[in-house]
């Protein structure tokens, strides 16, 4: 698989299909996540994916942009799911939420070894709060 294929499948297999065996195989044991989530290793990466799966059911991923240069893969990704679990302290609303995120990956010898993720936390929080029921 090319670097782009590995990263593309990271999103599809990890977030959408919940195929954590794929993540364990294609994310390095010494993986470093430079985002606020801060995973260290492929097992912690799977843990973060499981948390997201609890927060957003029926999650669909659309990779809007993806390109590679010298083992670095840059992406712009659309996340679309049902807010089904507590996220950012906001209880589940069962409302659909969509947001775009930027995530970059370093791939070495067929494995993701580092990533930098930038989710629009304020936008996500505003969307979640806007979907809260009003009395």
PDB file of C-alpha atoms in Angstrom:
ATOM      1  CA  UNK A   1       0.000   0.000   0.000  1.00  0.00           C
ATOM      2  CA  UNK A   2       1.123   3.543  -0.669  1.00  0.00           C
ATOM      3  CA  UNK A   3       1.332   6.159   2.082  1.00  0.00           C
ATOM      4  CA  UNK A   4      -1.911   7.721   0.815  1.00  0.00           C
ATOM      5  CA  UNK A   5      -3.712   4.364   0.822  1.00  0.00           C
ATOM      6  CA  UNK A   6      -2.581   3.646   4.395  1.00  0.00           C
ATOM      7  CA  UNK A   7      -3.829   7.007   5.674  1.00  0.00           C
ATOM      8  CA  UNK A   8      -7.073   6.827   3.686  1.00  0.00           C
ATOM      9  CA  UNK A   9      -7.757   3.390   5.130  1.00  0.00           C
ATOM     10  CA  UNK A  10      -6.827   4.637   8.618  1.00  0.00           C
ATOM     11  CA  UNK A  11      -9.894   6.870   8.450  1.00  0.00           C
ATOM     12  CA  UNK A  12     -12.214   4.356   6.790  1.00  0.00           C
ATOM     13  CA  UNK A  13     -11.140   1.335   8.824  1.00  0.00           C
ATOM     14  CA  UNK A  14     -10.509   3.069  12.145  1.00  0.00           C
ATOM     15  CA  UNK A  15     -13.351   5.573  12.395  1.00  0.00           C
ATOM     16  CA  UNK A  16     -16.033   4.244  10.068  1.00  0.00           C
ATOM     17  CA  UNK A  17     -15.607   0.442  10.029  1.00  0.00           C
ATOM     18  CA  UNK A  18     -14.132   0.096  13.536  1.00  0.00           C
ATOM     19  CA  UNK A  19     -11.561  -2.356  12.200  1.00  0.00           C
ATOM     20  CA  UNK A  20      -9.070  -1.942  15.027  1.00  0.00           C
ATOM     21  CA  UNK A  21      -6.917  -4.821  13.771  1.00  0.00           C
ATOM     22  CA  UNK A  22      -6.051  -2.631  10.767  1.00  0.00           C
ATOM     23  CA  UNK A  23      -4.978   0.169  13.126  1.00  0.00           C
ATOM     24  CA  UNK A  24      -2.839  -2.196  15.174  1.00  0.00           C
ATOM     25  CA  UNK A  25      -1.111  -3.369  11.990  1.00  0.00           C
ATOM     26  CA  UNK A  26      -0.570  -0.039  10.213  1.00  0.00           C
ATOM     27  CA  UNK A  27       0.050   2.301  13.155  1.00  0.00           C
ATOM     28  CA  UNK A  28       3.467   1.817  14.750  1.00  0.00           C
ATOM     29  CA  UNK A  29       3.855   0.630  18.323  1.00  0.00           C
ATOM     30  CA  UNK A  30       5.980   3.744  18.917  1.00  0.00           C
ATOM     31  CA  UNK A  31       3.405   6.053  17.266  1.00  0.00           C
ATOM     32  CA  UNK A  32       3.206   9.633  18.574  1.00  0.00           C
ATOM     33  CA  UNK A  33       0.015  11.697  18.279  1.00  0.00           C
ATOM     34  CA  UNK A  34       0.853  15.407  18.558  1.00  0.00           C
ATOM     35  CA  UNK A  35      -2.804  16.453  18.892  1.00  0.00           C
ATOM     36  CA  UNK A  36      -4.425  17.195  22.267  1.00  0.00           C
ATOM     37  CA  UNK A  37      -5.526  13.524  22.426  1.00  0.00           C
ATOM     38  CA  UNK A  38      -1.829  12.658  22.707  1.00  0.00           C
ATOM     39  CA  UNK A  39      -1.892   8.915  22.010  1.00  0.00           C
ATOM     40  CA  UNK A  40       1.375   7.068  22.435  1.00  0.00           C
ATOM     41  CA  UNK A  41       1.438   3.830  20.487  1.00  0.00           C
ATOM     42  CA  UNK A  42      -1.077   1.978  18.377  1.00  0.00           C
ATOM     43  CA  UNK A  43      -3.012   0.626  21.368  1.00  0.00           C
ATOM     44  CA  UNK A  44      -3.736   4.136  22.654  1.00  0.00           C
ATOM     45  CA  UNK A  45      -4.704   5.179  19.103  1.00  0.00           C
ATOM     46  CA  UNK A  46      -7.306   2.401  19.120  1.00  0.00           C
ATOM     47  CA  UNK A  47      -8.499   3.648  22.521  1.00  0.00           C
ATOM     48  CA  UNK A  48      -9.119   7.123  21.097  1.00  0.00           C
ATOM     49  CA  UNK A  49     -10.974   5.672  18.104  1.00  0.00           C
ATOM     50  CA  UNK A  50     -13.201   3.721  20.506  1.00  0.00           C
ATOM     51  CA  UNK A  51     -13.987   6.900  22.469  1.00  0.00           C
ATOM     52  CA  UNK A  52     -14.985   8.683  19.248  1.00  0.00           C
ATOM     53  CA  UNK A  53     -17.161   5.670  18.317  1.00  0.00           C
ATOM     54  CA  UNK A  54     -18.987   6.032  21.665  1.00  0.00           C
ATOM     55  CA  UNK A  55     -19.498   9.765  21.119  1.00  0.00           C
ATOM     56  CA  UNK A  56     -20.631   9.549  17.471  1.00  0.00           C
ATOM     57  CA  UNK A  57     -22.562   6.566  16.169  1.00  0.00           C
ATOM     58  CA  UNK A  58     -23.259   5.948  12.491  1.00  0.00           C
ATOM     59  CA  UNK A  59     -20.022   7.838  11.783  1.00  0.00           C
ATOM     60  CA  UNK A  60     -19.298   8.393   8.120  1.00  0.00           C
ATOM     61  CA  UNK A  61     -15.944   9.659   6.918  1.00  0.00           C
ATOM     62  CA  UNK A  62     -15.309  11.488   3.671  1.00  0.00           C
ATOM     63  CA  UNK A  63     -11.706  12.275   2.803  1.00  0.00           C
ATOM     64  CA  UNK A  64     -12.089  15.578   0.954  1.00  0.00           C
ATOM     65  CA  UNK A  65      -8.404  16.189   0.244  1.00  0.00           C
ATOM     66  CA  UNK A  66      -5.365  13.965   0.572  1.00  0.00           C
ATOM     67  CA  UNK A  67      -1.845  14.410  -0.738  1.00  0.00           C
ATOM     68  CA  UNK A  68       1.628  13.104   0.031  1.00  0.00           C
ATOM     69  CA  UNK A  69       5.167  14.422  -0.126  1.00  0.00           C
ATOM     70  CA  UNK A  70       8.247  12.627   1.218  1.00  0.00           C
ATOM     71  CA  UNK A  71       6.288  10.331   3.519  1.00  0.00           C
ATOM     72  CA  UNK A  72       4.069  13.111   4.899  1.00  0.00           C
ATOM     73  CA  UNK A  73       0.357  12.766   4.141  1.00  0.00           C
ATOM     74  CA  UNK A  74      -1.959  15.761   4.594  1.00  0.00           C
ATOM     75  CA  UNK A  75      -5.725  15.405   4.786  1.00  0.00           C
ATOM     76  CA  UNK A  76      -8.938  17.377   5.080  1.00  0.00           C
ATOM     77  CA  UNK A  77     -11.684  15.108   6.344  1.00  0.00           C
ATOM     78  CA  UNK A  78     -15.447  15.458   6.800  1.00  0.00           C
ATOM     79  CA  UNK A  79     -16.874  13.673   9.843  1.00  0.00           C
ATOM     80  CA  UNK A  80     -20.628  13.038   9.904  1.00  0.00           C
ATOM     81  CA  UNK A  81     -22.308  11.140  12.727  1.00  0.00           C
ATOM     82  CA  UNK A  82     -25.007  10.997  15.386  1.00  0.00           C
ATOM     83  CA  UNK A  83     -24.042  12.559  18.735  1.00  0.00           C
ATOM     84  CA  UNK A  84     -24.761   9.421  20.772  1.00  0.00           C
ATOM     85  CA  UNK A  85     -22.451   9.792  23.779  1.00  0.00           C
ATOM     86  CA  UNK A  86     -21.119  12.520  26.034  1.00  0.00           C
ATOM     87  CA  UNK A  87     -18.651  14.724  24.166  1.00  0.00           C
ATOM     88  CA  UNK A  88     -16.955  17.807  25.619  1.00  0.00           C
ATOM     89  CA  UNK A  89     -19.139  17.356  28.697  1.00  0.00           C
ATOM     90  CA  UNK A  90     -22.299  17.611  26.589  1.00  0.00           C
ATOM     91  CA  UNK A  91     -24.667  14.647  26.958  1.00  0.00           C
ATOM     92  CA  UNK A  92     -25.879  12.800  23.875  1.00  0.00           C
ATOM     93  CA  UNK A  93     -28.465  14.683  21.839  1.00  0.00           C
ATOM     94  CA  UNK A  94     -29.009  12.000  19.171  1.00  0.00           C
ATOM     95  CA  UNK A  95     -28.645  14.785  16.588  1.00  0.00           C
ATOM     96  CA  UNK A  96     -26.491  14.514  13.468  1.00  0.00           C
ATOM     97  CA  UNK A  97     -23.328  16.619  13.516  1.00  0.00           C
ATOM     98  CA  UNK A  98     -20.885  17.336  10.697  1.00  0.00           C
ATOM     99  CA  UNK A  99     -17.495  18.983  10.858  1.00  0.00           C
ATOM    100  CA  UNK A 100     -14.239  19.120   8.921  1.00  0.00           C
ATOM    101  CA  UNK A 101     -10.824  18.467  10.425  1.00  0.00           C
ATOM    102  CA  UNK A 102      -7.238  18.682   9.233  1.00  0.00           C
ATOM    103  CA  UNK A 103      -4.951  15.776  10.033  1.00  0.00           C
ATOM    104  CA  UNK A 104      -1.395  15.118   8.904  1.00  0.00           C
ATOM    105  CA  UNK A 105       0.549  11.876   9.142  1.00  0.00           C
ATOM    106  CA  UNK A 106       4.132  10.713   8.837  1.00  0.00           C
ATOM    107  CA  UNK A 107       4.407   7.242   7.293  1.00  0.00           C
ATOM    108  CA  UNK A 108       7.666   5.270   7.493  1.00  0.00           C
ATOM    109  CA  UNK A 109       8.148   1.752   6.125  1.00  0.00           C
ATOM    110  CA  UNK A 110       4.403   1.241   5.674  1.00  0.00           C
ATOM    111  CA  UNK A 111       3.376   2.384   9.164  1.00  0.00           C
ATOM    112  CA  UNK A 112       1.971   5.609  10.563  1.00  0.00           C
ATOM    113  CA  UNK A 113       4.565   6.806  13.081  1.00  0.00           C
ATOM    114  CA  UNK A 114       3.334  10.344  13.886  1.00  0.00           C
ATOM    115  CA  UNK A 115       0.246  12.469  13.416  1.00  0.00           C
ATOM    116  CA  UNK A 116      -0.921  16.026  13.963  1.00  0.00           C
ATOM    117  CA  UNK A 117      -4.686  16.482  14.183  1.00  0.00           C
ATOM    118  CA  UNK A 118      -6.587  19.739  14.236  1.00  0.00           C
ATOM    119  CA  UNK A 119     -10.262  19.337  15.026  1.00  0.00           C
ATOM    120  CA  UNK A 120     -12.377  22.522  15.248  1.00  0.00           C
ATOM    121  CA  UNK A 121     -13.198  22.054  18.937  1.00  0.00           C
ATOM    122  CA  UNK A 122     -15.082  25.355  19.361  1.00  0.00           C
ATOM    123  CA  UNK A 123     -17.201  24.670  16.262  1.00  0.00           C
ATOM    124  CA  UNK A 124     -17.973  21.131  17.446  1.00  0.00           C
ATOM    125  CA  UNK A 125     -18.925  22.373  20.907  1.00  0.00           C
ATOM    126  CA  UNK A 126     -21.196  25.079  19.422  1.00  0.00           C
ATOM    127  CA  UNK A 127     -22.938  22.522  17.197  1.00  0.00           C
ATOM    128  CA  UNK A 128     -23.429  20.127  20.092  1.00  0.00           C
ATOM    129  CA  UNK A 129     -24.827  22.874  22.347  1.00  0.00           C
ATOM    130  CA  UNK A 130     -27.126  24.100  19.565  1.00  0.00           C
ATOM    131  CA  UNK A 131     -28.646  20.630  19.328  1.00  0.00           C
ATOM    132  CA  UNK A 132     -29.468  20.437  23.054  1.00  0.00           C
ATOM    133  CA  UNK A 133     -33.213  20.350  23.734  1.00  0.00           C
ATOM    134  CA  UNK A 134     -34.695  23.589  25.007  1.00  0.00           C
ATOM    135  CA  UNK A 135     -37.359  23.721  27.683  1.00  0.00           C
TER     136      UNK A 135
END
